[in-house]
mmCIF file of C-alpha atoms in Angstrom:
data_model
loop_
_atom_site.group_PDB
_atom_site.id
_atom_site.type_symbol
_atom_site.label_atom_id
_atom_site.label_comp_id
_atom_site.label_asym_id
_atom_site.label_seq_id
_atom_site.Cartn_x
_atom_site.Cartn_y
_atom_site.Cartn_z
ATOM 1 C CA MET A 1 65.315 87.840 127.474
ATOM 2 C CA ASP A 2 67.594 88.168 124.636
ATOM 3 C CA LYS A 3 67.197 91.543 122.775
ATOM 4 C CA PRO A 4 65.059 90.991 119.734
ATOM 5 C CA TYR A 5 66.650 92.182 116.624
ATOM 6 C CA PRO A 6 66.539 94.854 115.201
ATOM 7 C CA PHE A 7 65.659 96.914 118.408
ATOM 8 C CA PRO A 8 66.709 100.430 119.414
ATOM 9 C CA ASP A 9 70.066 100.768 121.126
ATOM 10 C CA ILE A 10 68.896 102.964 124.134
ATOM 11 C CA GLU A 11 69.648 102.268 128.047
ATOM 12 C CA SER A 12 66.176 102.179 129.373
ATOM 13 C CA PHE A 13 62.630 102.871 128.759
ATOM 14 C CA SER A 14 59.150 102.736 130.598
ATOM 15 C CA PHE A 15 55.663 101.980 130.064
ATOM 16 C CA ASP A 16 54.221 104.341 132.559
ATOM 17 C CA SER A 17 50.525 103.290 132.504
ATOM 18 C CA LEU A 18 51.262 99.625 133.031
ATOM 19 C CA ASN A 19 54.049 100.626 135.533
ATOM 20 C CA ILE A 20 56.772 98.512 133.467
ATOM 21 C CA ARG A 21 60.602 99.293 133.247
ATOM 22 C CA GLY A 22 62.761 98.004 130.434
ATOM 23 C CA ILE A 23 66.533 98.047 131.248
ATOM 24 C CA TYR A 24 69.286 96.565 129.166
ATOM 25 C CA GLY A 25 71.845 94.239 130.530
ATOM 26 C CA GLY A 26 72.383 91.205 132.390
ATOM 27 C CA VAL A 27 70.644 90.582 135.913
ATOM 28 C CA GLU A 28 74.009 90.493 137.744
ATOM 29 C CA LYS A 29 74.189 93.888 138.400
ATOM 30 C CA PHE A 30 70.680 93.832 139.947
ATOM 31 C CA ILE A 31 71.701 91.230 142.584
ATOM 32 C CA LYS A 32 72.090 92.770 146.127
ATOM 33 C CA THR A 33 75.407 91.294 147.375
ATOM 34 C CA GLU A 34 78.347 88.786 145.820
ATOM 35 C CA SER A 35 77.032 86.108 148.368
ATOM 36 C CA HIS A 36 73.608 86.318 146.680
ATOM 37 C CA LYS A 37 75.568 85.956 143.635
ATOM 38 C CA ASN A 38 77.491 82.664 144.400
ATOM 39 C CA CYS A 39 74.529 80.985 146.009
ATOM 40 C CA TRP A 40 72.273 81.679 143.301
ATOM 41 C CA LYS A 41 74.916 80.644 140.591
ATOM 42 C CA GLU A 42 75.269 77.405 142.607
ATOM 43 C CA TRP A 43 71.482 77.182 142.691
ATOM 44 C CA LEU A 44 70.388 77.847 139.254
ATOM 45 C CA GLY A 45 73.440 75.863 137.496
ATOM 46 C CA THR A 46 76.305 77.482 135.355
ATOM 47 C CA LEU A 47 74.568 77.498 131.964
ATOM 48 C CA LEU A 48 71.518 79.112 133.346
ATOM 49 C CA TRP A 49 73.428 81.692 135.210
ATOM 50 C CA GLU A 50 75.921 82.550 132.042
ATOM 51 C CA GLU A 51 72.412 83.045 130.198
ATOM 52 C CA LEU A 52 71.146 85.484 132.941
ATOM 53 C CA VAL A 53 74.194 87.725 133.239
ATOM 54 C CA SER A 54 74.639 87.980 129.527
ATOM 55 C CA ASP A 55 75.019 91.654 128.275
ATOM 56 C CA ASN A 56 72.713 91.388 125.494
ATOM 57 C CA LYS A 57 69.630 91.047 127.728
ATOM 58 C CA LEU A 58 66.251 93.203 127.608
ATOM 59 C CA VAL A 59 65.182 92.933 131.174
ATOM 60 C CA LEU A 60 61.445 93.927 131.910
ATOM 61 C CA ILE A 61 60.625 94.729 135.459
ATOM 62 C CA THR A 62 57.524 95.332 137.460
ATOM 63 C CA PHE A 63 56.673 95.835 141.188
ATOM 64 C CA GLY A 64 53.820 95.241 143.504
ATOM 65 C CA ASP A 65 53.258 95.805 147.313
ATOM 66 C CA ASP A 66 55.809 93.828 149.545
ATOM 67 C CA ASP A 67 53.999 90.553 150.920
ATOM 68 C CA GLU A 68 55.583 88.818 153.858
ATOM 69 C CA SER A 69 53.909 85.305 152.909
ATOM 70 C CA GLU A 70 56.431 82.522 151.971
ATOM 71 C CA ILE A 71 54.194 81.204 149.027
ATOM 72 C CA LEU A 72 53.685 82.735 145.932
ATOM 73 C CA ASN A 73 50.325 84.768 145.860
ATOM 74 C CA SER A 74 47.825 86.229 143.862
ATOM 75 C CA THR A 75 49.354 89.726 143.448
ATOM 76 C CA ASN A 76 52.605 87.883 142.242
ATOM 77 C CA GLN A 77 50.898 86.027 139.790
ATOM 78 C CA GLN A 78 49.186 89.197 138.132
ATOM 79 C CA LEU A 79 52.688 90.662 137.927
ATOM 80 C CA VAL A 80 53.944 87.772 136.162
ATOM 81 C CA ASN A 81 50.932 87.831 133.710
ATOM 82 C CA LYS A 82 51.358 91.271 133.147
ATOM 83 C CA LEU A 83 54.853 91.177 132.220
ATOM 84 C CA TYR A 84 54.292 87.811 130.049
ATOM 85 C CA ASN A 85 51.231 89.850 128.137
ATOM 86 C CA VAL A 86 53.731 92.588 127.253
ATOM 87 C CA PHE A 87 56.462 90.202 125.758
ATOM 88 C CA ARG A 88 53.931 87.997 123.790
ATOM 89 C CA VAL A 89 52.479 91.062 121.691
ATOM 90 C CA LEU A 90 56.103 91.937 120.522
ATOM 91 C CA PRO A 91 55.194 90.075 117.315
ATOM 92 C CA LEU A 92 52.517 92.465 116.903
ATOM 93 C CA VAL A 93 54.221 95.459 117.238
ATOM 94 C CA THR A 94 56.571 95.051 114.038
ATOM 95 C CA THR A 95 58.761 92.817 112.097
ATOM 96 C CA LEU A 96 61.360 91.326 114.721
ATOM 97 C CA SER A 97 63.572 88.156 114.689
ATOM 98 C CA GLY A 98 62.664 86.269 117.957
ATOM 99 C CA PRO A 99 65.132 86.078 120.980
ATOM 100 C CA ARG A 100 67.976 83.433 120.726
ATOM 101 C CA HIS A 101 66.913 81.582 123.916
ATOM 102 C CA GLU A 102 63.394 81.303 125.627
ATOM 103 C CA PRO A 103 62.737 84.348 127.939
ATOM 104 C CA ILE A 104 63.402 83.704 131.427
ATOM 105 C CA SER A 105 60.754 84.965 134.258
ATOM 106 C CA ILE A 106 62.414 85.762 137.808
ATOM 107 C CA THR A 107 59.895 86.374 140.634
ATOM 108 C CA GLY A 108 60.955 87.591 144.006
ATOM 109 C CA ARG A 109 61.627 90.574 146.539
ATOM 110 C CA VAL A 110 63.971 93.418 145.556
ATOM 111 C CA GLU A 111 65.041 96.412 147.438
ATOM 112 C CA ILE A 112 64.282 99.827 145.831
ATOM 113 C CA GLU A 113 67.395 102.549 146.154
ATOM 114 C CA ASP A 114 67.141 106.320 146.411
ATOM 115 C CA ASP A 115 67.660 106.777 142.913
ATOM 116 C CA GLU A 116 64.940 104.318 142.021
ATOM 117 C CA ARG A 117 67.465 101.702 141.098
ATOM 118 C CA PHE A 118 66.690 98.248 142.509
ATOM 119 C CA LYS A 119 68.634 95.376 143.999
ATOM 120 C CA ILE A 120 67.208 91.563 143.836
ATOM 121 C CA LYS A 121 66.902 90.250 147.816
ATOM 122 C CA ASP A 122 65.733 86.968 147.139
ATOM 123 C CA ILE A 123 64.422 84.737 144.228
ATOM 124 C CA ARG A 124 61.145 82.923 144.744
ATOM 125 C CA GLU A 125 60.581 81.211 141.319
ATOM 126 C CA ILE A 126 62.180 80.852 137.922
ATOM 127 C CA SER A 127 60.378 79.988 134.798
ATOM 128 C CA ARG A 128 60.652 80.196 131.122
ATOM 129 C CA TYR A 129 58.418 81.623 128.183
ATOM 130 C CA ARG A 130 58.260 80.040 124.680
ATOM 131 C CA SER A 131 59.798 82.448 122.009
ATOM 132 C CA TRP A 132 58.761 82.627 118.550
ATOM 133 C CA PRO A 133 61.080 81.658 115.633
ATOM 134 C CA ASP A 134 62.376 83.954 113.040
ATOM 135 C CA SER A 135 60.293 84.357 109.890
ATOM 136 C CA PHE A 136 61.430 82.521 106.967
ATOM 137 C CA TYR A 137 61.665 85.719 104.833
ATOM 138 C CA TRP A 138 64.615 87.037 107.082
ATOM 139 C CA ARG A 139 66.726 84.575 105.072
ATOM 140 C CA GLU A 140 66.158 86.404 101.633
ATOM 141 C CA LYS A 141 68.211 88.942 100.302
ATOM 142 C CA GLU A 142 65.341 90.779 98.728
ATOM 143 C CA PHE A 143 64.256 91.773 102.560
ATOM 144 C CA LEU A 144 67.678 93.254 103.466
ATOM 145 C CA ASP A 145 66.786 96.800 102.837
ATOM 146 C CA LEU A 146 63.580 96.606 104.496
ATOM 147 C CA ARG A 147 65.560 95.043 107.487
ATOM 148 C CA ARG A 148 67.985 98.019 107.682
ATOM 149 C CA SER A 149 65.083 100.361 107.843
ATOM 150 C CA TYR A 150 63.827 98.588 110.873
ATOM 151 C CA GLU A 151 67.002 99.097 112.518
ATOM 152 C CA THR A 152 66.555 102.968 112.841
ATOM 153 C CA ASN A 153 62.700 102.272 113.818
ATOM 154 C CA SER A 154 62.777 105.007 116.729
ATOM 155 C CA LYS A 155 59.167 104.614 117.145
ATOM 156 C CA LEU A 156 59.454 101.078 118.230
ATOM 157 C CA ILE A 157 59.393 101.356 121.982
ATOM 158 C CA GLU A 158 56.469 103.992 121.872
ATOM 159 C CA ASN A 159 54.470 101.568 119.662
ATOM 160 C CA TRP A 160 55.210 98.619 122.007
ATOM 161 C CA ASP A 161 53.818 100.638 124.719
ATOM 162 C CA PHE A 162 50.750 101.733 122.936
ATOM 163 C CA ILE A 163 50.080 98.194 121.504
ATOM 164 C CA SER A 164 50.605 96.537 125.075
ATOM 165 C CA THR A 165 48.347 99.143 126.693
ATOM 166 C CA TYR A 166 45.589 98.349 123.636
ATOM 167 C CA CYS A 167 45.839 94.718 124.328
ATOM 168 C CA SER A 168 45.531 94.915 128.089
ATOM 169 C CA ASP A 169 42.574 96.877 127.676
ATOM 170 C CA LYS A 170 40.744 95.146 124.584
ATOM 171 C CA ILE A 171 42.022 91.883 124.531
ATOM 172 C CA PHE A 172 43.134 90.161 127.823
ATOM 173 C CA LYS A 173 40.599 91.273 129.904
ATOM 174 C CA LEU A 174 37.576 89.054 131.013
ATOM 175 C CA GLY A 175 34.594 89.811 128.919
ATOM 176 C CA SER A 176 36.731 91.364 125.785
ATOM 177 C CA LYS A 177 34.952 91.283 122.334
ATOM 178 C CA LEU A 178 34.760 87.553 120.888
ATOM 179 C CA GLN A 179 35.858 88.304 117.485
ATOM 180 C CA LEU A 180 38.894 90.556 118.677
ATOM 181 C CA ILE A 181 40.043 87.538 120.877
ATOM 182 C CA GLU A 182 39.556 84.870 117.933
ATOM 183 C CA SER A 183 41.823 87.098 115.808
ATOM 184 C CA TYR A 184 44.422 87.610 118.273
ATOM 185 C CA ARG A 185 44.480 84.189 119.271
ATOM 186 C CA SER A 186 45.243 83.164 115.614
ATOM 187 C CA PHE A 187 47.838 85.920 115.284
ATOM 188 C CA GLU A 188 49.569 84.480 118.230
ATOM 189 C CA ALA A 189 49.431 80.758 117.128
ATOM 190 C CA ALA A 190 50.818 82.014 113.896
ATOM 191 C CA PHE A 191 53.912 82.981 115.770
ATOM 192 C CA PHE A 192 54.219 80.631 118.978
ATOM 193 C CA SER A 193 52.505 77.404 117.972
ATOM 194 C CA THR A 194 54.653 76.223 115.240
ATOM 195 C CA PRO A 195 57.250 77.546 112.515
ATOM 196 C CA LYS A 196 55.564 75.614 109.589
ATOM 197 C CA LEU A 197 54.148 77.981 107.086
ATOM 198 C CA GLU A 198 51.328 75.454 106.067
ATOM 199 C CA PHE A 199 50.059 76.598 109.855
ATOM 200 C CA LYS A 200 51.419 79.982 110.022
ATOM 201 C CA ILE A 201 49.902 81.368 107.041
ATOM 202 C CA PRO A 202 46.529 80.073 107.434
ATOM 203 C CA ASN A 203 46.451 81.362 111.176
ATOM 204 C CA LEU A 204 47.510 84.710 109.933
ATOM 205 C CA VAL A 205 44.662 84.850 107.125
ATOM 206 C CA ARG A 206 42.181 83.403 109.668
ATOM 207 C CA SER A 207 43.278 86.405 112.395
ATOM 208 C CA VAL A 208 42.205 88.798 109.405
ATOM 209 C CA GLU A 209 38.940 86.843 108.640
ATOM 210 C CA SER A 210 38.032 87.103 112.295
ATOM 211 C CA ILE A 211 37.641 90.655 111.702
ATOM 212 C CA ILE A 212 36.759 91.081 108.350
ATOM 213 C CA GLY A 213 33.837 88.606 108.752
ATOM 214 C CA LEU A 214 33.674 86.750 105.260
ATOM 215 C CA PRO A 215 30.174 85.135 104.868
ATOM 216 C CA ARG A 216 29.796 81.756 103.656
ATOM 217 C CA GLY A 217 30.293 81.379 99.730
ATOM 218 C CA GLN A 218 32.311 84.533 99.694
ATOM 219 C CA GLY A 219 36.089 84.170 98.763
ATOM 220 C CA LYS A 220 39.166 85.767 97.684
ATOM 221 C CA ALA A 221 37.490 88.583 95.668
ATOM 222 C CA GLU A 222 35.789 89.833 98.853
ATOM 223 C CA PHE A 223 38.949 88.892 100.979
ATOM 224 C CA TYR A 224 40.937 91.626 99.005
ATOM 225 C CA LYS A 225 38.015 93.984 98.828
ATOM 226 C CA ARG A 226 37.675 94.051 102.862
ATOM 227 C CA VAL A 227 41.353 93.676 103.368
ATOM 228 C CA GLN A 228 42.072 96.675 101.325
ATOM 229 C CA TYR A 229 39.096 98.941 103.123
ATOM 230 C CA LEU A 230 40.411 98.233 106.306
ATOM 231 C CA CYS A 231 44.300 98.072 105.870
ATOM 232 C CA GLY A 232 45.090 100.018 102.932
ATOM 233 C CA VAL A 233 47.947 99.299 100.733
ATOM 234 C CA PRO A 234 51.403 98.825 101.960
ATOM 235 C CA GLU A 235 53.251 101.803 102.242
ATOM 236 C CA ILE A 236 56.438 99.636 100.926
ATOM 237 C CA SER A 237 56.980 98.963 97.620
ATOM 238 C CA GLU A 238 59.678 96.435 98.481
ATOM 239 C CA PRO A 239 60.704 93.821 99.414
ATOM 240 C CA TYR A 240 58.838 91.517 96.592
ATOM 241 C CA GLY A 241 56.988 94.267 94.681
ATOM 242 C CA ILE A 242 53.853 93.893 96.883
ATOM 243 C CA HIS A 243 52.480 97.360 96.213
ATOM 244 C CA GLU A 244 52.476 96.716 92.299
ATOM 245 C CA HIS A 245 50.494 93.615 92.586
ATOM 246 C CA TYR A 246 48.485 93.685 95.841
ATOM 247 C CA LYS A 247 45.259 92.374 94.541
ATOM 248 C CA ASN A 248 46.654 89.380 92.837
ATOM 249 C CA LEU A 249 48.838 88.583 95.941
ATOM 250 C CA LEU A 250 45.752 88.758 98.243
ATOM 251 C CA GLU A 251 43.793 86.427 96.335
ATOM 252 C CA ASN A 252 46.332 84.137 96.114
ATOM 253 C CA LEU A 253 47.094 84.489 99.729
ATOM 254 C CA PHE A 254 43.646 83.312 100.416
ATOM 255 C CA GLN A 255 44.032 80.454 97.862
ATOM 256 C CA ILE A 256 47.270 79.604 99.733
ATOM 257 C CA ARG A 257 45.048 79.606 102.868
ATOM 258 C CA SER A 258 42.290 77.255 101.427
ATOM 259 C CA ASP A 259 44.794 74.682 100.022
ATOM 260 C CA CYS A 260 46.402 74.187 103.511
ATOM 261 C CA VAL A 261 43.199 73.923 105.330
ATOM 262 C CA HIS A 262 42.007 71.556 102.703
ATOM 263 C CA GLY A 263 44.748 69.185 103.129
ATOM 264 C CA LYS A 264 46.710 70.233 99.948
ATOM 265 C CA PRO A 265 50.270 70.557 99.954
ATOM 266 C CA PHE A 266 51.656 74.343 100.819
ATOM 267 C CA ALA A 267 50.853 76.661 98.128
ATOM 268 C CA TRP A 268 49.473 73.638 95.839
ATOM 269 C CA SER A 269 47.511 75.963 93.625
ATOM 270 C CA LEU A 270 50.273 78.698 93.462
ATOM 271 C CA ARG A 271 52.623 75.963 92.523
ATOM 272 C CA LYS A 272 50.797 74.832 89.573
ATOM 273 C CA GLU A 273 50.158 78.217 88.213
ATOM 274 C CA LEU A 274 53.909 79.390 88.423
ATOM 275 C CA GLY A 275 55.379 76.298 87.673
ATOM 276 C CA GLU A 276 59.213 76.531 87.739
ATOM 277 C CA SER A 277 58.957 80.261 88.686
ATOM 278 C CA PHE A 278 57.595 79.165 92.023
ATOM 279 C CA SER A 279 60.906 79.766 94.384
ATOM 280 C CA ASP A 280 61.750 80.532 98.132
ATOM 281 C CA THR A 281 61.507 84.202 97.285
ATOM 282 C CA THR A 282 57.558 83.580 96.254
ATOM 283 C CA VAL A 283 57.132 81.834 99.665
ATOM 284 C CA ALA A 284 58.574 84.590 101.762
ATOM 285 C CA GLN A 285 56.711 86.969 99.652
ATOM 286 C CA TYR A 286 53.332 85.833 100.872
ATOM 287 C CA GLU A 287 54.699 85.007 104.313
ATOM 288 C CA PHE A 288 55.599 88.953 104.802
ATOM 289 C CA LEU A 289 52.171 89.911 103.242
ATOM 290 C CA SER A 290 50.100 87.777 105.532
ATOM 291 C CA GLU A 291 52.079 89.409 108.744
ATOM 292 C CA TRP A 292 51.420 92.418 107.548
ATOM 293 C CA ILE A 293 48.068 92.503 106.820
ATOM 294 C CA ALA A 294 47.286 90.395 110.200
ATOM 295 C CA ARG A 295 48.935 93.264 112.270
ATOM 296 C CA ARG A 296 47.347 95.972 110.229
ATOM 297 C CA THR A 297 43.979 94.309 110.782
ATOM 298 C CA LEU A 298 44.098 93.973 114.549
ATOM 299 C CA LEU A 299 45.600 97.332 115.047
ATOM 300 C CA ASN A 300 43.183 99.019 112.875
ATOM 301 C CA VAL A 301 40.291 97.944 114.702
ATOM 302 C CA ARG A 302 40.837 100.431 117.579
ATOM 303 C CA GLU A 303 40.596 103.148 115.280
ATOM 304 C CA ASN A 304 37.017 102.327 114.021
ATOM 305 C CA GLN A 305 34.698 102.406 116.993
ATOM 306 C CA ASN A 306 31.733 100.856 115.139
ATOM 307 C CA LEU A 307 33.796 97.942 113.780
ATOM 308 C CA LEU A 308 35.046 97.231 117.313
ATOM 309 C CA ASN A 309 31.561 97.420 118.795
ATOM 310 C CA ALA A 310 30.537 94.878 116.153
ATOM 311 C CA CYS A 311 33.491 92.579 117.150
ATOM 312 C CA GLU A 312 31.146 91.448 120.031
ATOM 313 C CA SER A 313 29.714 88.475 118.097
ATOM 314 C CA ARG A 314 30.194 87.114 114.369
ATOM 315 C CA ASP A 315 26.589 87.711 113.540
ATOM 316 C CA GLN A 316 26.962 91.433 114.610
ATOM 317 C CA LEU A 317 30.489 91.500 112.415
ATOM 318 C CA GLU A 318 28.969 89.932 109.310
ATOM 319 C CA THR A 319 26.009 92.600 109.814
ATOM 320 C CA TYR A 320 28.578 95.701 109.866
ATOM 321 C CA TRP A 321 30.057 94.327 106.785
ATOM 322 C CA ASP A 322 27.062 94.132 105.103
ATOM 323 C CA THR A 323 25.732 97.789 105.724
ATOM 324 C CA ILE A 324 29.030 99.551 105.363
ATOM 325 C CA GLN A 325 29.568 101.553 101.913
ATOM 326 C CA ARG A 326 32.847 100.303 100.430
#
C-alpha cells in the first residue's frame, strides 16, 4: 500500500509476535527474475504494474509453510486475513492520512534467501482492500502544528505492533467479548464505510458508548463523566482549544450524535446555538475529538481488567458502571 502520512522514515520493521515484516519500496525488487517481471507486467496491465513498483510503498509480508497444491488453501487465507487485520487497525493507532490508492493484496510462493531476503516465484491471486479517506480536519490550518508533531512520532511502529496484537487477541478471535466487538465495529465503520461526517461522528460516539454503557435516559452529562473517567483529558491543548472546553465539547458531541441519528441535519442544534460563528473549524474540532475519545476508549479497556470482563454483555457492562466509584 502507499505509505500513510505521516509515517516514520525507516527501511524496515517487524512484528515478531505476528510473524510479519514491513519493508519500504515497490514489489519489483522482490520478483525473482526479469522474465517474471515482463510476464507479470503484461498479465497485470501497465497501470496496476506501475502502482506495484512505485517506491512510495509500504509492503507487509508474512509467510506460511509451503503447499504444493494448485488451489488457494485455508493456510493461505489465514495469512491473507492476518495481514488485512494488521492493515485495518491503522486508524486506531494514531491520526494518519489514508493511502492514496487502495492497498493491494498479493498471494503466492516465495523463495527465502540466505540473508532472510525473499523473492516472489509466482503470484496466485491479487485483490484490493478498501482504504479510508483523510479526515476532514486535515484540511484545516489549525491542525498543522499537531500534524508536524506526528511526523516525529518514533513510537508509531511500536504502537502499531502492540495494537495489532491486542486486536488479534481480544477482538478478532471467535468468542471475543461482545461489547468490545461492537465498539471496534463502529470505530471501523466510521473510517471505512463512508466519509460523510453525519455518519462518521455518530459511529465514533457509538464506539465509545459500546464501552461506557450509558443506560436508557442518561444523556450528555453522564456521557461526559464516563468519558472523562475512562479517557482522561486530552494531553493536547491544540488544535481547537479542546483542553480548555472539554466538558462543553463532549456534551455538544453527544448532541451532534443525537441530532444525526434522529434524522436532523448535521450539527443541527449546535448550528442554531452558534449561529454565524459555526464554521468548518467547528466541524473539524468535533471530528478530531470524536476520533480521539474513540481511540482512547478502545485502547484503555485493555488496562482495566474488570471493565474488560464486563464487556462480555451489555447487562454486565451497565452493572459495572453502576457499581464503580467515580
